[in-house]
Every structure is written in C-alpha cells, then in structure tokens.
Amino acid sequence: MSDSTKPVRRAVVLGGGGPVGVAWQLGLAAGLATGGVDLAAADLVVGTSAGSIAGALLTGGDDPARLIAEVESLFATGTGTSGADQVSQEALAEFMDLTFAVGQLGEDPAAHAAHIAKVGAFSRAATTIPEDAFVGSIGSVLAGRPWPGHFACTAVDTETGRFQVWDATTAVPLERAIASSCSVPGVYPPITINGSRYMDGGARSALNADLAAGYDTVIVVSVTVMDLPPGIEDERIGAYLATQRAEVEALRAGGTHVEVIVPDLEFLTISGFGMSLMDFTLLGAASEAGVRLGKLEADRISAAW
C-alpha cells in the first residue's frame, strides 16, 4: 500500500527538435498553464537540445504566455548576425541519417560506443559558424542567468562519447551548457567546456528520459512522433522510434507513472513531419499550435499532475 503522506516527486522531460520544437514546447507549456498545469513546478525538468532552451526559460521564472508572444523576437535577437539561422541542409540530413541508425544497433554497448564515436568525429570535422558566435546566440537570451535549481540539460563529449548532464552543481555558465546541448553535429560547432568539446545530447537520445527514473510522475514531451503514422513504413525510422518508446516503458517498468505528449496533426504539418524543425520562419505558427494542443491536453495531464 502506498504512503499517501509521502510527497509525489514529479519530473518533466523535454526532448530535442530544433528552434521549431522550442517554440512548440513553449506554446505547449502556455496552453497547459491555462488548465492549471505548471511544468516548471516539477521537481526536475530535464531538457535535451530544443528542450534545454525551453526548459531553461520555463524554470527561470519566465511566463510561458510572454515567452510565446516574444518567441520570434527572442530568436531574432539571439541569432542576430551569428549565422545560427543559416542551417546546412546537407549536414542536417547526414546527422539525421546517423540518428536513425541508432535503432539498428541493438543492445550491444560496443556498437553504441562506436556509433557515438562516429557522430563525435563528424561533429568535430564539420565546417560551421564559429563557436563563440554560437554561444553568443544563446547567451544573448540566457547570459548571466543563474542556474534554476531543478533544471538539467544534456550533452555528449565528442572525443570520449561520455554522456554529460549539466545542472546547478556543475559550475558551468548556463548559456554555455545550453549551447553544448544544442550543438547539432555537423550543423553547429562543438562547445568547449573545461577543455573538452561537447555536442548535442540528442546524439545519445532525443529524450534521455532515463534521467527521470525514480520519480513518481513524469511528463515526457516529444517533439517528434513516437510511432510511425498509419500507412507509413520505414524499417529504419521505425526501429529508431522504438528506442524512444523503450525509454518510456523502462520508466513505467520502474514504477513511474508516465504521460507522453506528442505532436498533433497541426504541428506535424507545420514542421513537415519533423523535416523542417530547423526552419526559423515557422516559430510563430509552431508556438500557436503548441498552445492549442496544450489546452486540449490540460485535463489529461492535470489528472496525473
């Protein structure tokens, strides 16, 4: 029998998905808030890539409604003349190919280590905007902010493949940690922290939901679908999505109550079914779609929250 006097420990997992995913997640948070669900009130908010930006803003005390009203100007200020909005589609496509290959690696640790090493080498070899320019694009919004005590974000060491979780205890400037979590291999430069160079935490997983193990209730927000839509068959992508579902099922197997929020048809259409998540012109539409979905999901999430 459960102890009803024991506080319920809640966590939120915000997955990766480019600037369009950031806008959608912020809109989702604003929509959920209208139904009484405050994602920032969780005991832990962990973000990967897009989720690291959204998570840092939400746990930093920003009002979600204000964030979505200003999302386009926030990104415009951030990118400035840095070139961060000039995304190499060729490099992005190559990274996506590497990402989808994860589903075919099975459970062999050596195969996964070799794969991460390959992604790391790809990240280090890429021609991108300068590192300082990319960190500056993040810093224009986050520089000088204190670490929220219950926020963490993820990155991967490009040399060793070591998974890194940044939080208030790691003594790394927030904007540099976020930049490392958002360093899409091939698209943006690896970020130097304490002598090592880090890439997007999505190189390990788009969710990294295992970081929420041990919490009583977890809300997982995936910027991409977790199952292939009916009528669409792609063995490689299907196998990759299965790895994301496995993370959620592992949490449930450990006794955690998990609710998953995935894109609806409106956002899938806006984001080109995940192929246009790096298109900075879609931010406004993405945030509005997020608000609408958040309002629709508020009752379901509130019941678990």
Tab-separated table of C-alpha atoms in Angstrom:
chain	number	residue	atom	x	y	z
A	1	MET	CA	0.000	0.000	0.000
A	2	SER	CA	1.360	3.408	-0.955
A	3	ASP	CA	2.026	6.064	1.662
A	4	SER	CA	-0.432	8.876	0.877
A	5	THR	CA	1.541	11.254	3.103
A	6	LYS	CA	4.685	10.918	1.039
A	7	PRO	CA	5.216	13.846	-1.371
A	8	VAL	CA	4.838	12.946	-5.037
A	9	ARG	CA	8.066	13.628	-6.925
A	10	ARG	CA	7.404	14.924	-10.420
A	11	ALA	CA	9.673	15.324	-13.430
A	12	VAL	CA	9.349	16.752	-16.921
A	13	VAL	CA	11.396	15.519	-19.901
A	14	LEU	CA	11.631	17.950	-22.814
A	15	GLY	CA	13.001	16.359	-25.971
A	16	GLY	CA	15.047	17.701	-28.858
A	17	GLY	CA	13.650	19.241	-32.005
A	18	GLY	CA	15.319	22.437	-33.242
A	19	PRO	CA	14.068	26.023	-32.871
A	20	VAL	CA	10.635	25.000	-34.139
A	21	GLY	CA	10.493	22.469	-31.319
A	22	VAL	CA	11.453	25.142	-28.790
A	23	ALA	CA	8.571	27.352	-29.926
A	24	TRP	CA	6.128	24.434	-29.836
A	25	GLN	CA	7.222	23.367	-26.348
A	26	LEU	CA	6.849	26.918	-25.020
A	27	GLY	CA	3.392	27.130	-26.582
A	28	LEU	CA	2.505	23.763	-25.106
A	29	ALA	CA	3.565	24.982	-21.645
A	30	ALA	CA	1.420	28.094	-22.049
A	31	GLY	CA	-1.581	26.039	-23.125
A	32	LEU	CA	-1.173	23.595	-20.248
A	33	ALA	CA	-0.895	26.518	-17.819
A	34	THR	CA	-4.394	27.688	-18.767
A	35	GLY	CA	-5.594	24.351	-17.397
A	36	GLY	CA	-3.615	24.633	-14.187
A	37	VAL	CA	-0.565	22.587	-15.221
A	38	ASP	CA	2.702	24.390	-14.474
A	39	LEU	CA	5.514	22.319	-15.958
A	40	ALA	CA	8.104	24.493	-14.232
A	41	ALA	CA	6.753	23.380	-10.853
A	42	ALA	CA	8.206	19.891	-11.368
A	43	ASP	CA	10.943	18.701	-9.031
A	44	LEU	CA	13.128	18.083	-12.086
A	45	VAL	CA	12.978	19.494	-15.604
A	46	VAL	CA	15.497	17.895	-17.929
A	47	GLY	CA	15.986	19.174	-21.466
A	48	THR	CA	17.853	17.915	-24.479
A	49	SER	CA	18.714	20.264	-27.351
A	50	ALA	CA	15.486	22.210	-28.027
A	51	GLY	CA	14.255	21.050	-24.645
A	52	SER	CA	17.282	22.612	-22.971
A	53	ILE	CA	16.318	26.093	-24.191
A	54	ALA	CA	12.636	25.660	-23.388
A	55	GLY	CA	13.450	24.140	-20.006
A	56	ALA	CA	15.881	26.882	-19.025
A	57	LEU	CA	13.371	29.600	-19.900
A	58	LEU	CA	10.450	27.919	-18.143
A	59	THR	CA	12.340	27.065	-14.946
A	60	GLY	CA	13.962	30.507	-14.954
A	61	GLY	CA	10.669	32.063	-13.996
A	62	ASP	CA	9.547	33.351	-17.390
A	63	ASP	CA	5.811	33.453	-18.001
A	64	PRO	CA	5.029	31.000	-20.838
A	65	ALA	CA	2.421	33.380	-22.282
A	66	ARG	CA	5.021	36.141	-22.522
A	67	LEU	CA	7.583	33.778	-23.993
A	68	ILE	CA	5.336	32.740	-26.871
A	69	ALA	CA	4.377	36.356	-27.531
A	70	GLU	CA	8.079	37.158	-27.864
A	71	VAL	CA	9.412	33.899	-29.298
A	72	GLU	CA	10.153	35.276	-32.759
A	73	SER	CA	11.923	38.348	-31.376
A	74	LEU	CA	13.846	36.208	-28.873
A	75	PHE	CA	15.269	34.077	-31.665
A	76	ALA	CA	15.858	37.071	-33.911
A	77	THR	CA	17.846	38.751	-31.145
A	78	GLY	CA	19.703	35.553	-30.450
A	79	THR	CA	20.702	34.735	-33.989
A	80	GLY	CA	21.492	38.309	-34.963
A	81	THR	CA	24.385	38.173	-37.417
A	82	SER	CA	25.791	34.932	-35.946
A	83	GLY	CA	24.622	32.800	-38.856
A	84	ALA	CA	22.917	30.359	-36.487
A	85	ASP	CA	19.783	30.523	-38.619
A	86	GLN	CA	21.660	29.514	-41.774
A	87	VAL	CA	21.376	25.751	-41.434
A	88	SER	CA	23.224	23.416	-43.773
A	89	GLN	CA	20.548	21.047	-45.028
A	90	GLU	CA	23.203	18.624	-46.247
A	91	ALA	CA	24.836	18.427	-42.818
A	92	LEU	CA	21.454	18.150	-41.128
A	93	ALA	CA	20.455	15.288	-43.409
A	94	GLU	CA	23.707	13.472	-42.636
A	95	PHE	CA	23.140	13.871	-38.899
A	96	MET	CA	19.585	12.564	-39.258
A	97	ASP	CA	20.917	9.513	-41.087
A	98	LEU	CA	23.309	8.907	-38.209
A	99	THR	CA	20.490	9.405	-35.702
A	100	PHE	CA	18.131	6.929	-37.334
A	101	ALA	CA	20.903	4.326	-37.438
A	102	VAL	CA	20.678	4.001	-33.639
A	103	GLY	CA	17.626	1.775	-33.906
A	104	GLN	CA	19.620	-0.859	-35.745
A	105	LEU	CA	22.419	-1.136	-33.165
A	106	GLY	CA	20.572	-3.434	-30.815
A	107	GLU	CA	21.720	-3.534	-27.191
A	108	ASP	CA	25.437	-4.063	-27.841
A	109	PRO	CA	27.312	-1.408	-25.772
A	110	ALA	CA	30.330	-1.631	-28.063
A	111	ALA	CA	28.185	-0.879	-31.114
A	112	HIS	CA	26.674	2.126	-29.392
A	113	ALA	CA	30.089	3.395	-28.307
A	114	ALA	CA	31.399	3.069	-31.865
A	115	HIS	CA	28.363	4.911	-33.167
A	116	ILE	CA	28.789	7.814	-30.724
A	117	ALA	CA	32.467	7.993	-31.703
A	118	LYS	CA	31.436	8.292	-35.347
A	119	VAL	CA	28.985	11.080	-34.554
A	120	GLY	CA	31.614	12.850	-32.465
A	121	ALA	CA	34.148	12.713	-35.283
A	122	PHE	CA	31.509	14.065	-37.672
A	123	SER	CA	30.801	16.911	-35.252
A	124	ARG	CA	34.462	17.874	-34.848
A	125	ALA	CA	35.209	17.746	-38.581
A	126	ALA	CA	32.274	19.885	-39.724
A	127	THR	CA	32.628	23.411	-41.059
A	128	THR	CA	30.249	25.570	-39.031
A	129	ILE	CA	29.859	29.070	-37.668
A	130	PRO	CA	32.475	29.963	-35.014
A	131	GLU	CA	31.963	28.546	-31.543
A	132	ASP	CA	31.909	31.999	-29.941
A	133	ALA	CA	29.205	33.106	-32.359
A	134	PHE	CA	27.013	30.153	-31.485
A	135	VAL	CA	27.478	30.537	-27.735
A	136	GLY	CA	26.755	34.240	-28.169
A	137	SER	CA	23.497	33.468	-29.948
A	138	ILE	CA	22.383	31.538	-26.857
A	139	GLY	CA	23.942	33.994	-24.445
A	140	SER	CA	22.020	36.958	-25.825
A	141	VAL	CA	18.989	35.482	-24.073
A	142	LEU	CA	20.465	33.426	-21.230
A	143	ALA	CA	23.822	35.002	-20.333
A	144	GLY	CA	24.118	35.957	-16.696
A	145	ARG	CA	21.067	34.000	-15.594
A	146	PRO	CA	21.506	31.792	-12.535
A	147	TRP	CA	21.023	28.066	-12.909
A	148	PRO	CA	17.498	27.054	-11.921
A	149	GLY	CA	17.982	24.584	-9.078
A	150	HIS	CA	15.725	21.920	-10.558
A	151	PHE	CA	16.821	22.150	-14.206
A	152	ALA	CA	19.322	19.979	-16.067
A	153	CYS	CA	20.377	19.614	-19.690
A	154	THR	CA	22.363	17.043	-21.616
A	155	ALA	CA	25.417	16.873	-23.859
A	156	VAL	CA	27.931	14.312	-25.131
A	157	ASP	CA	31.735	14.569	-25.182
A	158	THR	CA	32.748	14.396	-28.846
A	159	GLU	CA	36.067	12.710	-28.049
A	160	THR	CA	35.199	10.161	-25.376
A	161	GLY	CA	31.468	9.705	-26.009
A	162	ARG	CA	30.821	10.343	-22.315
A	163	PHE	CA	27.284	11.444	-21.536
A	164	GLN	CA	27.193	14.711	-19.590
A	165	VAL	CA	24.389	16.146	-17.501
A	166	TRP	CA	24.773	19.842	-16.706
A	167	ASP	CA	22.974	21.336	-13.723
A	168	ALA	CA	23.451	23.909	-10.976
A	169	THR	CA	26.142	21.749	-9.338
A	170	THR	CA	28.461	21.630	-12.366
A	171	ALA	CA	29.563	25.282	-12.170
A	172	VAL	CA	29.236	25.869	-15.912
A	173	PRO	CA	27.656	29.083	-17.258
A	174	LEU	CA	24.071	28.381	-18.232
A	175	GLU	CA	24.410	29.710	-21.779
A	176	ARG	CA	27.482	27.554	-22.499
A	177	ALA	CA	25.799	24.421	-21.160
A	178	ILE	CA	22.695	25.129	-23.254
A	179	ALA	CA	24.844	25.766	-26.330
A	180	SER	CA	26.519	22.377	-25.868
A	181	SER	CA	23.134	20.671	-25.561
A	182	CYS	CA	22.021	22.390	-28.787
A	183	SER	CA	25.194	21.710	-30.784
A	184	VAL	CA	23.630	19.641	-33.550
A	185	PRO	CA	26.533	17.636	-35.029
A	186	GLY	CA	27.540	18.913	-38.446
A	187	VAL	CA	25.308	21.978	-38.135
A	188	TYR	CA	26.747	23.824	-35.130
A	189	PRO	CA	30.216	23.734	-33.550
A	190	PRO	CA	31.115	21.546	-30.574
A	191	ILE	CA	31.257	23.643	-27.407
A	192	THR	CA	34.397	23.769	-25.297
A	193	ILE	CA	33.845	23.323	-21.566
A	194	ASN	CA	36.700	22.590	-19.161
A	195	GLY	CA	38.963	21.527	-22.001
A	196	SER	CA	36.530	19.080	-23.617
A	197	ARG	CA	34.287	19.617	-26.640
A	198	TYR	CA	30.629	18.736	-26.351
A	199	MET	CA	27.818	18.082	-28.801
A	200	ASP	CA	24.049	17.839	-28.662
A	201	GLY	CA	22.659	15.482	-26.027
A	202	GLY	CA	20.458	14.163	-28.832
A	203	ALA	CA	23.492	12.238	-30.059
A	204	ARG	CA	22.640	9.840	-27.221
A	205	SER	CA	18.854	10.162	-27.268
A	206	ALA	CA	16.283	12.741	-28.309
A	207	LEU	CA	14.650	12.294	-24.895
A	208	ASN	CA	17.183	10.965	-22.376
A	209	ALA	CA	14.117	10.042	-20.363
A	210	ASP	CA	16.099	7.680	-18.159
A	211	LEU	CA	17.267	10.726	-16.200
A	212	ALA	CA	13.774	10.863	-14.718
A	213	ALA	CA	13.996	7.338	-13.278
A	214	GLY	CA	12.840	7.170	-9.688
A	215	TYR	CA	10.311	9.975	-9.935
A	216	ASP	CA	6.680	9.180	-9.210
A	217	THR	CA	5.157	11.037	-12.153
A	218	VAL	CA	6.900	12.033	-15.368
A	219	ILE	CA	5.608	14.097	-18.272
A	220	VAL	CA	7.555	13.303	-21.444
A	221	VAL	CA	7.273	15.854	-24.242
A	222	SER	CA	8.487	14.520	-27.592
A	223	VAL	CA	8.786	16.978	-30.481
A	224	THR	CA	8.520	14.082	-32.907
A	225	VAL	CA	6.054	11.220	-33.095
A	226	MET	CA	6.783	8.054	-31.141
A	227	ASP	CA	5.111	5.764	-33.687
A	228	LEU	CA	5.053	5.865	-37.463
A	229	PRO	CA	1.706	7.173	-38.750
A	230	PRO	CA	-0.647	4.557	-40.228
A	231	GLY	CA	0.229	3.680	-43.798
A	232	ILE	CA	3.855	4.770	-43.497
A	233	GLU	CA	6.501	2.072	-43.366
A	234	ASP	CA	10.187	2.719	-42.825
A	235	GLU	CA	12.083	-0.015	-41.026
A	236	ARG	CA	14.998	2.221	-40.079
A	237	ILE	CA	12.905	5.086	-38.644
A	238	GLY	CA	10.519	2.609	-37.046
A	239	ALA	CA	13.406	0.954	-35.221
A	240	TYR	CA	14.674	4.342	-34.042
A	241	LEU	CA	11.248	5.333	-32.696
A	242	ALA	CA	11.132	2.013	-30.870
A	243	THR	CA	14.206	3.076	-28.880
A	244	GLN	CA	12.343	6.196	-27.735
A	245	ARG	CA	9.313	4.161	-26.686
A	246	ALA	CA	11.618	1.779	-24.831
A	247	GLU	CA	12.851	4.657	-22.650
A	248	VAL	CA	9.282	5.449	-21.649
A	249	GLU	CA	8.459	1.801	-20.989
A	250	ALA	CA	11.575	1.468	-18.835
A	251	LEU	CA	10.315	4.297	-16.633
A	252	ARG	CA	6.936	2.609	-16.328
A	253	ALA	CA	8.561	-0.706	-15.524
A	254	GLY	CA	10.318	1.033	-12.649
A	255	GLY	CA	7.001	2.100	-11.158
A	256	THR	CA	6.790	5.620	-12.590
A	257	HIS	CA	3.507	6.986	-13.898
A	258	VAL	CA	4.328	8.425	-17.325
A	259	GLU	CA	2.235	10.656	-19.549
A	260	VAL	CA	3.567	11.355	-23.042
A	261	ILE	CA	2.727	14.375	-25.172
A	262	VAL	CA	3.462	14.032	-28.881
A	263	PRO	CA	2.726	16.354	-31.815
A	264	ASP	CA	-0.753	16.510	-33.271
A	265	LEU	CA	-1.500	16.766	-36.973
A	266	GLU	CA	-1.366	20.573	-36.891
A	267	PHE	CA	2.203	20.686	-35.631
A	268	LEU	CA	3.272	17.776	-37.804
A	269	THR	CA	2.033	19.695	-40.822
A	270	ILE	CA	3.825	22.882	-39.746
A	271	SER	CA	7.067	21.024	-39.063
A	272	GLY	CA	6.927	18.991	-42.258
A	273	PHE	CA	6.547	15.825	-40.180
A	274	GLY	CA	9.830	16.630	-38.473
A	275	MET	CA	11.772	17.606	-41.579
A	276	SER	CA	11.504	21.396	-41.018
A	277	LEU	CA	12.341	21.670	-37.339
A	278	MET	CA	15.320	23.934	-38.104
A	279	ASP	CA	13.259	26.450	-40.114
A	280	PHE	CA	13.360	29.689	-38.123
A	281	THR	CA	10.433	31.138	-40.117
A	282	LEU	CA	7.982	28.695	-38.506
A	283	LEU	CA	8.360	29.794	-34.879
A	284	GLY	CA	5.133	31.770	-34.572
A	285	ALA	CA	2.963	29.091	-36.142
A	286	ALA	CA	4.646	26.391	-34.042
A	287	SER	CA	4.055	28.220	-30.762
A	288	GLU	CA	0.383	28.809	-31.609
A	289	ALA	CA	-0.056	25.125	-32.431
A	290	GLY	CA	1.563	24.276	-29.113
A	291	VAL	CA	-0.861	26.488	-27.204
A	292	ARG	CA	-3.850	24.827	-28.820
A	293	LEU	CA	-2.563	21.322	-28.100
A	294	GLY	CA	-1.667	22.282	-24.537
A	295	LYS	CA	-5.214	23.417	-23.880
A	296	LEU	CA	-6.543	20.147	-25.285
A	297	GLU	CA	-4.127	18.088	-23.204
A	298	ALA	CA	-4.529	20.054	-19.965
A	299	ASP	CA	-7.234	17.866	-18.414
A	300	ARG	CA	-5.369	14.615	-19.140
A	301	ILE	CA	-2.068	15.922	-17.821
A	302	SER	CA	-3.679	17.625	-14.830
A	303	ALA	CA	-5.164	14.321	-13.697
A	304	ALA	CA	-1.655	12.887	-13.432
A	305	TRP	CA	-0.012	16.067	-12.178
